[in-house]
C-alpha cells in the first residue's frame, strides 16, 4: 500500500479547479488512502495542508496495523488467535474495546464486535461470500457475547501493561466502529498541524472539519440506497461544519445468491443480515464537544446498530439520548426519508429522488 501521489495530484486539481496554490488561504492537498478495506479521500487546506494530509495518512495506517482482522500480526489478530488468554494491547485498542462495550449496552446488543465469527461465516471477511448452513449460524451465535470480553483497568499511574482477553472461541471485528475512531483521531491530527479545514471521506464515514474555504458549510450527499451504482443519486444533502456524518447501509457491501441479496450488517439476534425495514442510516454529530467525546466513534457504532434496530427503536434511542447530541437521516424500504428535528436547517431533500420526506421531533 503506497501513497497514490499521481492520482492524488489529479484529484487535487479536480477539487481546486485550478491546481494547488502557494497562497496560504487557498493551498490544499488531496490524497487517496486505501486502508481499512476502503478507498479513502482526504483533502486538507491551508498553509500546512501537505504535512497535515500525510500525517492523516500515517494516523490511518497506524490504526489499521493495530486494528485489522486480516493483518496477521495486528493487535486484534493476536487477540483473536489467543484462545481466551490475555494479550497485551495498546491504548487505541483498549479504548475501542471500552467504547464498543458501551455501545453494545446502549443498543441492547444490536452493536456487538464479537459478531466476527458470524461475519466470517457469511464470507464478508475474506470476500468469499456464501450463505452458511442454519446450524452453523446457530452454533456461531453462541460465541456472540460482549460480556465475555474483558480488559485490564486503565492504569491511572501509567504503570503496568494494558491487556484484554476474549472468551474461548470468540473473535472480534472492529469493521463497524474503527473508521469512526480513525475520524476522531484525524480531528486531533488536524489540530496538531494547525490545519483550519479538511474534508475526510473514510468510506461511509465523513468528517467535515471547519467549513469550506469560502466560509460556507461542506455539502455532503447521502447516497440513495436504491441507486447505489449512481454516485450522483442522493436521498438528500447535508450542510455540515465541524461535524461527522456516518452512513451504514446494506447497499454498501452485499452479494447475491439464488436471486436473493445478502448484506454485511448482521443482526446479532439472528445471525442473518439485518432486515429491519431500513435501507440506510446516517448519524450526524458535532466533532467538537465540550466534554471531548469521541463522537466519530459514536456515529459509526450507532449507524451500524440503528440499521439493525429499525426505525422505531432508532427514534426511541434518539429521543432518550442525552449527550453528546446526534441526529439521524433514515431511509426506509417503503420509500420514506425520516429526518430528525436537529437537522431541519442542515438537510436538503432531493425532490427528484421520489422519496416522501418526514421530519420528526
Ligand atoms: P458499518 O459499515 O460501519 O455499518 O459496519 C459494517 C461492518 O461492521 C461489517 O462489515 C462487519 O465487519 C461489522 N458488523 C456487522 N454486523 C455488526 C454488528 N451487528 N455489530 C458490530 N459490527 C458489525
Ligand atoms: Mg458503523
mmCIF file of C-alpha atoms and ligand atoms in Angstrom:
data_model
loop_
_atom_site.group_PDB
_atom_site.id
_atom_site.type_symbol
_atom_site.label_atom_id
_atom_site.label_comp_id
_atom_site.label_asym_id
_atom_site.label_seq_id
_atom_site.Cartn_x
_atom_site.Cartn_y
_atom_site.Cartn_z
ATOM 1 C CA UNK A 1 0.000 0.000 0.000
ATOM 2 C CA UNK A 2 1.629 3.216 -1.092
ATOM 3 C CA UNK A 3 0.698 6.803 -1.411
ATOM 4 C CA UNK A 4 -1.079 7.347 -4.676
ATOM 5 C CA UNK A 5 0.710 10.583 -5.419
ATOM 6 C CA UNK A 6 -0.095 10.962 -9.098
ATOM 7 C CA UNK A 7 -3.747 10.134 -8.573
ATOM 8 C CA UNK A 8 -3.806 12.411 -5.555
ATOM 9 C CA UNK A 9 -2.480 15.270 -7.620
ATOM 10 C CA UNK A 10 -5.129 14.647 -10.232
ATOM 11 C CA UNK A 11 -7.799 14.756 -7.545
ATOM 12 C CA UNK A 12 -6.283 17.882 -6.081
ATOM 13 C CA UNK A 13 -6.529 19.556 -9.449
ATOM 14 C CA UNK A 14 -10.096 18.426 -9.837
ATOM 15 C CA UNK A 15 -11.053 19.679 -6.406
ATOM 16 C CA UNK A 16 -9.397 23.033 -6.706
ATOM 17 C CA UNK A 17 -10.286 23.621 -10.314
ATOM 18 C CA UNK A 18 -7.004 25.432 -10.811
ATOM 19 C CA UNK A 19 -4.373 23.341 -9.040
ATOM 20 C CA UNK A 20 -2.683 23.679 -5.660
ATOM 21 C CA UNK A 21 -1.545 27.179 -4.905
ATOM 22 C CA UNK A 22 1.171 28.596 -2.682
ATOM 23 C CA UNK A 23 -1.316 31.133 -1.328
ATOM 24 C CA UNK A 24 -1.786 30.146 2.358
ATOM 25 C CA UNK A 25 -5.517 30.830 2.153
ATOM 26 C CA UNK A 26 -6.174 28.600 -0.816
ATOM 27 C CA UNK A 27 -3.392 25.970 -0.575
ATOM 28 C CA UNK A 28 -4.729 22.447 -0.437
ATOM 29 C CA UNK A 29 -3.613 18.839 -0.623
ATOM 30 C CA UNK A 30 -5.715 15.855 -1.560
ATOM 31 C CA UNK A 31 -4.650 12.245 -1.072
ATOM 32 C CA UNK A 32 -6.283 8.905 -1.567
ATOM 33 C CA UNK A 33 -5.553 6.244 1.031
ATOM 34 C CA UNK A 34 -6.538 2.627 0.502
ATOM 35 C CA UNK A 35 -6.896 1.298 4.031
ATOM 36 C CA UNK A 36 -9.392 -0.487 6.288
ATOM 37 C CA UNK A 37 -10.875 -2.152 3.203
ATOM 38 C CA UNK A 38 -11.898 1.247 1.871
ATOM 39 C CA UNK A 39 -10.804 3.870 -0.638
ATOM 40 C CA UNK A 40 -10.458 6.994 1.490
ATOM 41 C CA UNK A 41 -10.088 10.567 0.263
ATOM 42 C CA UNK A 42 -8.603 13.257 2.486
ATOM 43 C CA UNK A 43 -8.404 16.894 1.448
ATOM 44 C CA UNK A 44 -6.683 19.389 3.718
ATOM 45 C CA UNK A 45 -6.490 23.159 3.357
ATOM 46 C CA UNK A 46 -4.213 25.983 4.437
ATOM 47 C CA UNK A 47 -0.512 26.661 4.591
ATOM 48 C CA UNK A 48 0.227 23.331 6.277
ATOM 49 C CA UNK A 49 -2.107 21.263 4.136
ATOM 50 C CA UNK A 50 0.652 18.933 2.882
ATOM 51 C CA UNK A 51 2.072 17.802 6.266
ATOM 52 C CA UNK A 52 -1.482 17.619 7.657
ATOM 53 C CA UNK A 53 -2.622 15.314 4.842
ATOM 54 C CA UNK A 54 0.356 12.981 5.203
ATOM 55 C CA UNK A 55 0.054 12.929 8.998
ATOM 56 C CA UNK A 56 -3.588 11.949 8.487
ATOM 57 C CA UNK A 57 -2.487 9.083 6.245
ATOM 58 C CA UNK A 58 0.117 7.939 8.791
ATOM 59 C CA UNK A 59 -2.515 8.013 11.529
ATOM 60 C CA UNK A 60 -4.893 5.835 9.490
ATOM 61 C CA UNK A 61 -2.160 3.353 8.562
ATOM 62 C CA UNK A 62 -1.022 3.109 12.168
ATOM 63 C CA UNK A 63 -4.573 2.328 13.297
ATOM 64 C CA UNK A 64 -5.090 -0.181 10.509
ATOM 65 C CA UNK A 65 -1.893 -2.019 11.502
ATOM 66 C CA UNK A 66 -3.259 -2.393 15.043
ATOM 67 C CA UNK A 67 -6.953 -2.963 14.419
ATOM 68 C CA UNK A 68 -7.251 -5.021 11.228
ATOM 69 C CA UNK A 69 -8.573 -8.568 11.446
ATOM 70 C CA UNK A 70 -6.819 -9.544 8.240
ATOM 71 C CA UNK A 71 -3.312 -8.287 9.089
ATOM 72 C CA UNK A 72 -1.696 -11.263 10.782
ATOM 73 C CA UNK A 73 0.326 -9.509 13.473
ATOM 74 C CA UNK A 74 -2.177 -6.768 14.328
ATOM 75 C CA UNK A 75 -3.227 -6.490 17.974
ATOM 76 C CA UNK A 76 -6.736 -7.616 17.008
ATOM 77 C CA UNK A 77 -5.391 -10.688 15.174
ATOM 78 C CA UNK A 78 -3.246 -11.594 18.174
ATOM 79 C CA UNK A 79 -6.228 -11.215 20.476
ATOM 80 C CA UNK A 80 -8.426 -13.296 18.148
ATOM 81 C CA UNK A 81 -5.793 -16.049 17.998
ATOM 82 C CA UNK A 82 -5.067 -16.139 21.741
ATOM 83 C CA UNK A 83 -7.672 -18.805 22.611
ATOM 84 C CA UNK A 84 -9.061 -16.805 25.511
ATOM 85 C CA UNK A 85 -5.683 -15.937 27.081
ATOM 86 C CA UNK A 86 -4.902 -12.298 27.980
ATOM 87 C CA UNK A 87 -2.958 -10.345 25.366
ATOM 88 C CA UNK A 88 -1.035 -7.105 25.767
ATOM 89 C CA UNK A 89 -2.701 -4.322 23.791
ATOM 90 C CA UNK A 90 -2.110 -0.625 23.145
ATOM 91 C CA UNK A 91 -4.198 2.368 24.193
ATOM 92 C CA UNK A 92 -6.193 2.602 20.965
ATOM 93 C CA UNK A 93 -7.496 -0.955 21.127
ATOM 94 C CA UNK A 94 -8.085 -0.633 24.865
ATOM 95 C CA UNK A 95 -10.196 2.474 24.314
ATOM 96 C CA UNK A 96 -12.065 0.933 21.391
ATOM 97 C CA UNK A 97 -12.963 -2.163 23.419
ATOM 98 C CA UNK A 98 -14.230 0.077 26.171
ATOM 99 C CA UNK A 99 -16.327 2.148 23.746
ATOM 100 C CA UNK A 100 -17.587 -0.943 21.874
ATOM 101 C CA UNK A 101 -18.824 -2.376 25.170
ATOM 102 C CA UNK A 102 -20.715 0.844 25.936
ATOM 103 C CA UNK A 103 -22.362 0.949 22.500
ATOM 104 C CA UNK A 104 -23.338 -2.692 22.823
ATOM 105 C CA UNK A 105 -25.077 -1.796 26.095
ATOM 106 C CA UNK A 106 -26.758 1.341 24.724
ATOM 107 C CA UNK A 107 -28.154 -0.570 21.740
ATOM 108 C CA UNK A 108 -29.353 -3.671 23.563
ATOM 109 C CA UNK A 109 -26.690 -5.769 21.827
ATOM 110 C CA UNK A 110 -27.518 -4.651 18.257
ATOM 111 C CA UNK A 111 -23.922 -3.442 18.066
ATOM 112 C CA UNK A 112 -21.586 -6.270 19.005
ATOM 113 C CA UNK A 113 -17.974 -6.657 17.861
ATOM 114 C CA UNK A 114 -17.999 -10.347 18.885
ATOM 115 C CA UNK A 115 -20.185 -10.889 15.799
ATOM 116 C CA UNK A 116 -16.866 -11.643 13.997
ATOM 117 C CA UNK A 117 -17.254 -15.439 13.545
ATOM 118 C CA UNK A 118 -20.709 -14.938 12.034
ATOM 119 C CA UNK A 119 -19.459 -12.198 9.677
ATOM 120 C CA UNK A 120 -16.730 -14.637 8.564
ATOM 121 C CA UNK A 121 -19.194 -17.484 8.027
ATOM 122 C CA UNK A 122 -21.021 -15.259 5.525
ATOM 123 C CA UNK A 123 -17.671 -14.704 3.777
ATOM 124 C CA UNK A 124 -17.503 -10.935 4.361
ATOM 125 C CA UNK A 125 -14.068 -11.074 5.980
ATOM 126 C CA UNK A 126 -12.243 -12.657 3.047
ATOM 127 C CA UNK A 127 -14.628 -11.751 0.198
ATOM 128 C CA UNK A 128 -15.577 -15.429 -0.232
ATOM 129 C CA UNK A 129 -19.311 -14.919 0.036
ATOM 130 C CA UNK A 130 -21.621 -17.805 0.896
ATOM 131 C CA UNK A 131 -24.892 -18.456 2.694
ATOM 132 C CA UNK A 132 -23.946 -20.527 5.753
ATOM 133 C CA UNK A 133 -25.993 -23.504 6.937
ATOM 134 C CA UNK A 134 -28.587 -22.511 9.574
ATOM 135 C CA UNK A 135 -26.958 -24.939 12.038
ATOM 136 C CA UNK A 136 -23.595 -23.200 11.544
ATOM 137 C CA UNK A 137 -25.168 -19.801 12.198
ATOM 138 C CA UNK A 138 -26.851 -21.137 15.326
ATOM 139 C CA UNK A 139 -23.594 -22.599 16.650
ATOM 140 C CA UNK A 140 -21.551 -19.464 15.934
ATOM 141 C CA UNK A 141 -24.174 -17.218 17.508
ATOM 142 C CA UNK A 142 -23.347 -18.814 20.864
ATOM 143 C CA UNK A 143 -19.954 -17.088 20.649
ATOM 144 C CA UNK A 144 -21.514 -13.642 20.236
ATOM 145 C CA UNK A 145 -21.403 -12.131 23.703
ATOM 146 C CA UNK A 146 -19.716 -8.863 24.526
ATOM 147 C CA UNK A 147 -19.845 -9.597 28.251
ATOM 148 C CA UNK A 148 -17.159 -12.297 27.795
ATOM 149 C CA UNK A 149 -14.654 -9.692 26.575
ATOM 150 C CA UNK A 150 -12.567 -8.401 29.442
ATOM 151 C CA UNK A 151 -9.837 -5.842 29.710
ATOM 152 C CA UNK A 152 -7.476 -4.617 32.378
ATOM 153 C CA UNK A 153 -8.468 -1.479 34.261
ATOM 154 C CA UNK A 154 -6.804 1.601 32.845
ATOM 155 C CA UNK A 155 -3.691 2.134 34.996
ATOM 156 C CA UNK A 156 -4.037 5.717 36.148
ATOM 157 C CA UNK A 157 -0.482 5.609 37.434
ATOM 158 C CA UNK A 158 0.728 4.792 33.913
ATOM 159 C CA UNK A 159 2.240 1.573 35.222
ATOM 160 C CA UNK A 160 1.565 -1.954 34.056
ATOM 161 C CA UNK A 161 0.582 -3.136 30.587
ATOM 162 C CA UNK A 162 -2.912 -2.853 29.151
ATOM 163 C CA UNK A 163 -4.385 -6.278 28.422
ATOM 164 C CA UNK A 164 -7.558 -7.814 27.057
ATOM 165 C CA UNK A 165 -8.958 -11.299 26.678
ATOM 166 C CA UNK A 166 -11.861 -12.875 24.827
ATOM 167 C CA UNK A 167 -13.994 -15.843 25.745
ATOM 168 C CA UNK A 168 -12.902 -19.234 24.312
ATOM 169 C CA UNK A 169 -13.562 -19.387 20.565
ATOM 170 C CA UNK A 170 -14.542 -15.718 20.390
ATOM 171 C CA UNK A 171 -13.195 -13.230 17.860
ATOM 172 C CA UNK A 172 -13.784 -9.525 17.404
ATOM 173 C CA UNK A 173 -14.374 -7.447 14.271
ATOM 174 C CA UNK A 174 -13.999 -3.670 14.539
ATOM 175 C CA UNK A 175 -15.290 -3.022 10.995
ATOM 176 C CA UNK A 176 -18.377 -1.277 12.377
ATOM 177 C CA UNK A 177 -16.504 1.208 14.575
ATOM 178 C CA UNK A 178 -12.806 1.576 13.610
ATOM 179 C CA UNK A 179 -13.278 4.127 10.823
ATOM 180 C CA UNK A 180 -15.280 6.345 13.169
ATOM 181 C CA UNK A 181 -12.470 6.120 15.712
ATOM 182 C CA UNK A 182 -9.964 6.958 12.946
ATOM 183 C CA UNK A 183 -12.076 10.004 12.046
ATOM 184 C CA UNK A 184 -11.947 11.125 15.698
ATOM 185 C CA UNK A 185 -8.163 10.785 15.600
ATOM 186 C CA UNK A 186 -7.990 12.849 12.406
ATOM 187 C CA UNK A 187 -9.554 15.768 14.258
ATOM 188 C CA UNK A 188 -6.563 15.606 16.647
ATOM 189 C CA UNK A 189 -4.143 15.394 13.713
ATOM 190 C CA UNK A 190 -5.665 18.435 12.002
ATOM 191 C CA UNK A 191 -5.453 20.417 15.231
ATOM 192 C CA UNK A 192 -1.827 19.407 15.842
ATOM 193 C CA UNK A 193 -0.968 20.559 12.325
ATOM 194 C CA UNK A 194 -2.898 23.825 12.625
ATOM 195 C CA UNK A 195 -4.989 22.793 9.637
ATOM 196 C CA UNK A 196 -8.095 25.008 9.675
ATOM 197 C CA UNK A 197 -10.322 22.964 7.361
ATOM 198 C CA UNK A 198 -10.434 19.500 5.851
ATOM 199 C CA UNK A 199 -12.813 17.018 4.328
ATOM 200 C CA UNK A 200 -12.072 13.361 5.076
ATOM 201 C CA UNK A 201 -14.150 10.652 3.437
ATOM 202 C CA UNK A 202 -13.383 7.298 5.012
ATOM 203 C CA UNK A 203 -15.899 5.175 3.112
ATOM 204 C CA UNK A 204 -19.285 5.863 4.699
ATOM 205 C CA UNK A 205 -17.619 7.971 7.416
ATOM 206 C CA UNK A 206 -17.289 11.656 6.542
ATOM 207 C CA UNK A 207 -15.513 14.253 8.664
ATOM 208 C CA UNK A 208 -16.307 17.831 7.677
ATOM 209 C CA UNK A 209 -13.675 19.729 9.653
ATOM 210 C CA UNK A 210 -14.070 23.506 9.774
ATOM 211 C CA UNK A 211 -16.055 24.892 6.850
ATOM 212 C CA UNK A 212 -15.250 25.347 3.166
ATOM 213 C CA UNK A 213 -12.576 27.896 2.223
ATOM 214 C CA UNK A 214 -15.298 30.371 1.259
ATOM 215 C CA UNK A 215 -16.800 30.098 4.744
ATOM 216 C CA UNK A 216 -19.863 28.079 3.742
ATOM 217 C CA UNK A 217 -20.565 24.591 5.160
ATOM 218 C CA UNK A 218 -19.382 21.429 3.425
ATOM 219 C CA UNK A 219 -22.080 19.773 1.330
ATOM 220 C CA UNK A 220 -22.239 16.034 1.940
ATOM 221 C CA UNK A 221 -24.598 13.952 -0.193
ATOM 222 C CA UNK A 222 -26.390 10.950 1.301
ATOM 223 C CA UNK A 223 -26.246 8.188 -1.282
ATOM 224 C CA UNK A 224 -29.644 6.997 -2.467
ATOM 225 C CA UNK A 225 -29.544 3.355 -1.283
ATOM 226 C CA UNK A 226 -31.926 2.371 -4.090
ATOM 227 C CA UNK A 227 -29.421 3.548 -6.727
ATOM 228 C CA UNK A 228 -26.034 2.537 -5.283
ATOM 229 C CA UNK A 229 -24.281 2.467 -8.660
ATOM 230 C CA UNK A 230 -25.114 6.074 -9.444
ATOM 231 C CA UNK A 231 -22.758 8.108 -7.260
ATOM 232 C CA UNK A 232 -24.748 11.251 -8.059
ATOM 233 C CA UNK A 233 -28.034 9.811 -6.857
ATOM 234 C CA UNK A 234 -28.772 11.277 -3.434
ATOM 235 C CA UNK A 235 -31.541 10.856 -0.895
ATOM 236 C CA UNK A 236 -30.609 14.354 0.250
ATOM 237 C CA UNK A 237 -27.709 16.671 1.001
ATOM 238 C CA UNK A 238 -26.339 17.688 4.410
ATOM 239 C CA UNK A 239 -24.659 21.025 5.042
ATOM 240 C CA UNK A 240 -22.041 20.453 7.716
ATOM 241 C CA UNK A 241 -19.387 22.415 9.597
ATOM 242 C CA UNK A 242 -17.238 20.683 12.226
ATOM 243 C CA UNK A 243 -19.283 17.517 12.087
ATOM 244 C CA UNK A 244 -19.247 13.811 11.358
ATOM 245 C CA UNK A 245 -21.788 12.144 9.089
ATOM 246 C CA UNK A 246 -21.627 8.358 9.069
ATOM 247 C CA UNK A 247 -23.795 6.196 6.838
ATOM 248 C CA UNK A 248 -24.437 2.464 7.094
ATOM 249 C CA UNK A 249 -26.450 0.617 4.502
ATOM 250 C CA UNK A 250 -26.888 -2.838 3.113
ATOM 251 C CA UNK A 251 -26.120 -1.463 -0.367
ATOM 252 C CA UNK A 252 -22.512 -0.756 0.679
ATOM 253 C CA UNK A 253 -21.456 -4.423 0.701
ATOM 254 C CA UNK A 254 -23.516 -7.396 -0.407
ATOM 255 C CA UNK A 255 -23.663 -10.481 -2.582
ATOM 256 C CA UNK A 256 -26.412 -12.296 -4.408
ATOM 257 C CA UNK A 257 -27.188 -15.987 -4.333
ATOM 258 C CA UNK A 258 -30.173 -17.721 -5.927
ATOM 259 C CA UNK A 259 -31.802 -14.386 -6.651
ATOM 260 C CA UNK A 260 -31.549 -13.158 -3.048
ATOM 261 C CA UNK A 261 -29.369 -10.340 -1.743
ATOM 262 C CA UNK A 262 -27.351 -10.717 1.466
ATOM 263 C CA UNK A 263 -25.577 -7.727 3.001
ATOM 264 C CA UNK A 264 -22.813 -7.269 5.565
ATOM 265 C CA UNK A 265 -24.621 -5.866 8.618
ATOM 266 C CA UNK A 266 -25.571 -8.829 10.750
ATOM 267 C CA UNK A 267 -28.322 -8.841 13.343
ATOM 268 C CA UNK A 268 -26.720 -10.422 16.433
ATOM 269 C CA UNK A 269 -30.171 -11.693 17.457
ATOM 270 C CA UNK A 270 -30.480 -13.920 14.360
ATOM 271 C CA UNK A 271 -27.041 -14.244 12.748
ATOM 272 C CA UNK A 272 -28.593 -13.147 9.429
ATOM 273 C CA UNK A 273 -28.274 -9.830 7.562
ATOM 274 C CA UNK A 274 -30.414 -7.264 9.380
ATOM 275 C CA UNK A 275 -33.895 -6.948 7.920
ATOM 276 C CA UNK A 276 -35.355 -4.022 9.827
ATOM 277 C CA UNK A 277 -37.100 -2.110 7.036
ATOM 278 C CA UNK A 278 -34.272 0.450 6.718
ATOM 279 C CA UNK A 279 -32.059 0.748 3.648
ATOM 280 C CA UNK A 280 -29.658 3.273 5.170
ATOM 281 C CA UNK A 281 -28.946 5.089 8.403
ATOM 282 C CA UNK A 282 -26.921 8.306 8.615
ATOM 283 C CA UNK A 283 -25.808 9.565 12.017
ATOM 284 C CA UNK A 284 -24.617 13.175 12.371
ATOM 285 C CA UNK A 285 -22.839 14.744 15.363
ATOM 286 C CA UNK A 286 -20.538 17.680 16.084
ATOM 287 C CA UNK A 287 -16.863 16.810 16.040
ATOM 288 C CA UNK A 288 -16.127 19.330 18.777
ATOM 289 C CA UNK A 289 -17.864 18.699 22.084
ATOM 290 C CA UNK A 290 -17.112 20.495 25.343
ATOM 291 C CA UNK A 291 -16.646 17.123 27.043
ATOM 292 C CA UNK A 292 -14.210 15.880 24.395
ATOM 293 C CA UNK A 293 -16.322 12.819 23.495
ATOM 294 C CA UNK A 294 -15.285 10.620 20.625
ATOM 295 C CA UNK A 295 -18.368 11.467 18.575
ATOM 296 C CA UNK A 296 -16.977 9.970 15.326
ATOM 297 C CA UNK A 297 -16.807 6.610 17.070
ATOM 298 C CA UNK A 298 -20.333 7.141 18.426
ATOM 299 C CA UNK A 299 -21.713 7.914 14.940
ATOM 300 C CA UNK A 300 -20.058 4.819 13.469
ATOM 301 C CA UNK A 301 -21.274 2.425 16.171
ATOM 302 C CA UNK A 302 -24.783 3.908 16.076
ATOM 303 C CA UNK A 303 -25.080 3.853 12.283
ATOM 304 C CA UNK A 304 -24.417 0.110 12.288
ATOM 305 C CA UNK A 305 -26.595 -0.609 15.324
ATOM 306 C CA UNK A 306 -29.576 1.534 14.311
ATOM 307 C CA UNK A 307 -29.590 -0.133 10.894
ATOM 308 C CA UNK A 308 -30.100 -3.394 12.806
ATOM 309 C CA UNK A 309 -32.666 -1.929 15.225
ATOM 310 C CA UNK A 310 -35.017 -0.345 12.671
ATOM 311 C CA UNK A 311 -36.900 2.945 12.538
ATOM 312 C CA UNK A 312 -38.940 2.776 15.725
ATOM 313 C CA UNK A 313 -36.150 1.698 18.053
ATOM 314 C CA UNK A 314 -33.691 4.074 16.348
ATOM 315 C CA UNK A 315 -36.006 7.018 17.015
ATOM 316 C CA UNK A 316 -36.631 5.835 20.581
ATOM 317 C CA UNK A 317 -32.895 5.850 21.207
ATOM 318 C CA UNK A 318 -32.544 9.292 19.579
ATOM 319 C CA UNK A 319 -35.328 10.674 21.801
ATOM 320 C CA UNK A 320 -33.975 9.205 25.022
ATOM 321 C CA UNK A 321 -30.320 10.078 24.385
ATOM 322 C CA UNK A 322 -28.948 12.987 26.374
ATOM 323 C CA UNK A 323 -25.390 13.805 25.372
ATOM 324 C CA UNK A 324 -23.454 14.140 23.160
ATOM 325 C CA UNK A 325 -26.258 15.011 20.750
ATOM 326 C CA UNK A 326 -26.700 13.164 17.465
ATOM 327 C CA UNK A 327 -29.171 13.465 14.599
ATOM 328 C CA UNK A 328 -30.442 10.937 12.079
ATOM 329 C CA UNK A 329 -31.446 10.501 8.456
ATOM 330 C CA UNK A 330 -33.212 7.162 7.995
ATOM 331 C CA UNK A 331 -34.102 5.852 4.538
ATOM 332 C CA UNK A 332 -36.808 3.216 4.632
ATOM 333 C CA UNK A 333 -37.635 0.311 2.356
ATOM 334 C CA UNK A 334 -41.130 1.728 1.843
ATOM 335 C CA UNK A 335 -39.815 4.905 0.223
ATOM 336 C CA UNK A 336 -39.560 7.423 3.070
ATOM 337 C CA UNK A 337 -36.712 9.588 4.332
ATOM 338 C CA UNK A 338 -37.080 10.324 8.040
ATOM 339 C CA UNK A 339 -35.021 13.279 9.299
ATOM 340 C CA UNK A 340 -34.679 14.214 12.983
ATOM 341 C CA UNK A 341 -35.508 17.781 14.058
ATOM 342 C CA UNK A 342 -31.953 18.936 14.736
ATOM 343 C CA UNK A 343 -31.133 18.664 11.022
ATOM 344 C CA UNK A 344 -34.039 20.880 9.942
ATOM 345 C CA UNK A 345 -31.761 23.638 8.642
ATOM 346 C CA UNK A 346 -28.934 21.383 7.513
ATOM 347 C CA UNK A 347 -30.714 18.826 5.310
ATOM 348 C CA UNK A 348 -31.989 19.452 1.790
ATOM 349 C CA UNK A 349 -34.185 16.762 0.247
ATOM 350 C CA UNK A 350 -33.545 15.662 -3.314
ATOM 351 C CA UNK A 351 -37.039 16.078 -4.667
ATOM 352 C CA UNK A 352 -36.165 14.154 -7.840
ATOM 353 C CA UNK A 353 -35.444 11.005 -5.790
ATOM 354 C CA UNK A 354 -39.115 10.069 -5.401
ATOM 355 C CA UNK A 355 -38.920 9.682 -1.595
ATOM 356 C CA UNK A 356 -41.521 11.077 0.804
ATOM 357 C CA UNK A 357 -39.774 13.268 3.393
ATOM 358 C CA UNK A 358 -40.738 13.444 7.074
ATOM 359 C CA UNK A 359 -39.225 15.460 9.908
ATOM 360 C CA UNK A 360 -39.650 14.012 13.381
ATOM 361 C CA UNK A 361 -39.250 15.524 16.820
HETATM 362 P P1 LIG B 1 -20.639 -0.210 9.076
HETATM 363 O O1 LIG B 1 -20.312 -0.069 7.637
HETATM 364 O O2 LIG B 1 -19.989 0.792 9.969
HETATM 365 O O3 LIG B 1 -22.116 -0.294 9.331
HETATM 366 O O4 LIG B 1 -20.015 -1.581 9.585
HETATM 367 C C1 LIG B 1 -20.325 -2.807 8.997
HETATM 368 C C2 LIG B 1 -19.264 -3.788 9.397
HETATM 369 O O5 LIG B 1 -19.320 -3.996 10.813
HETATM 370 C C3 LIG B 1 -19.437 -5.158 8.778
HETATM 371 O O6 LIG B 1 -18.740 -5.254 7.548
HETATM 372 C C4 LIG B 1 -18.840 -6.075 9.838
HETATM 373 O O7 LIG B 1 -17.442 -6.071 9.739
HETATM 374 C C5 LIG B 1 -19.219 -5.379 11.132
HETATM 375 N N1 LIG B 1 -20.534 -5.755 11.669
HETATM 376 C C6 LIG B 1 -21.563 -6.389 11.032
HETATM 377 N N2 LIG B 1 -22.622 -6.502 11.842
HETATM 378 C C7 LIG B 1 -22.281 -5.918 13.023
HETATM 379 C C8 LIG B 1 -22.959 -5.719 14.267
HETATM 380 N N3 LIG B 1 -24.216 -6.102 14.457
HETATM 381 N N4 LIG B 1 -22.272 -5.089 15.263
HETATM 382 C C9 LIG B 1 -20.996 -4.681 15.090
HETATM 383 N N5 LIG B 1 -20.309 -4.831 13.940
HETATM 384 C C10 LIG B 1 -20.947 -5.435 12.916
HETATM 385 MG MG1 LIG B 2 -20.531 1.625 11.789
#
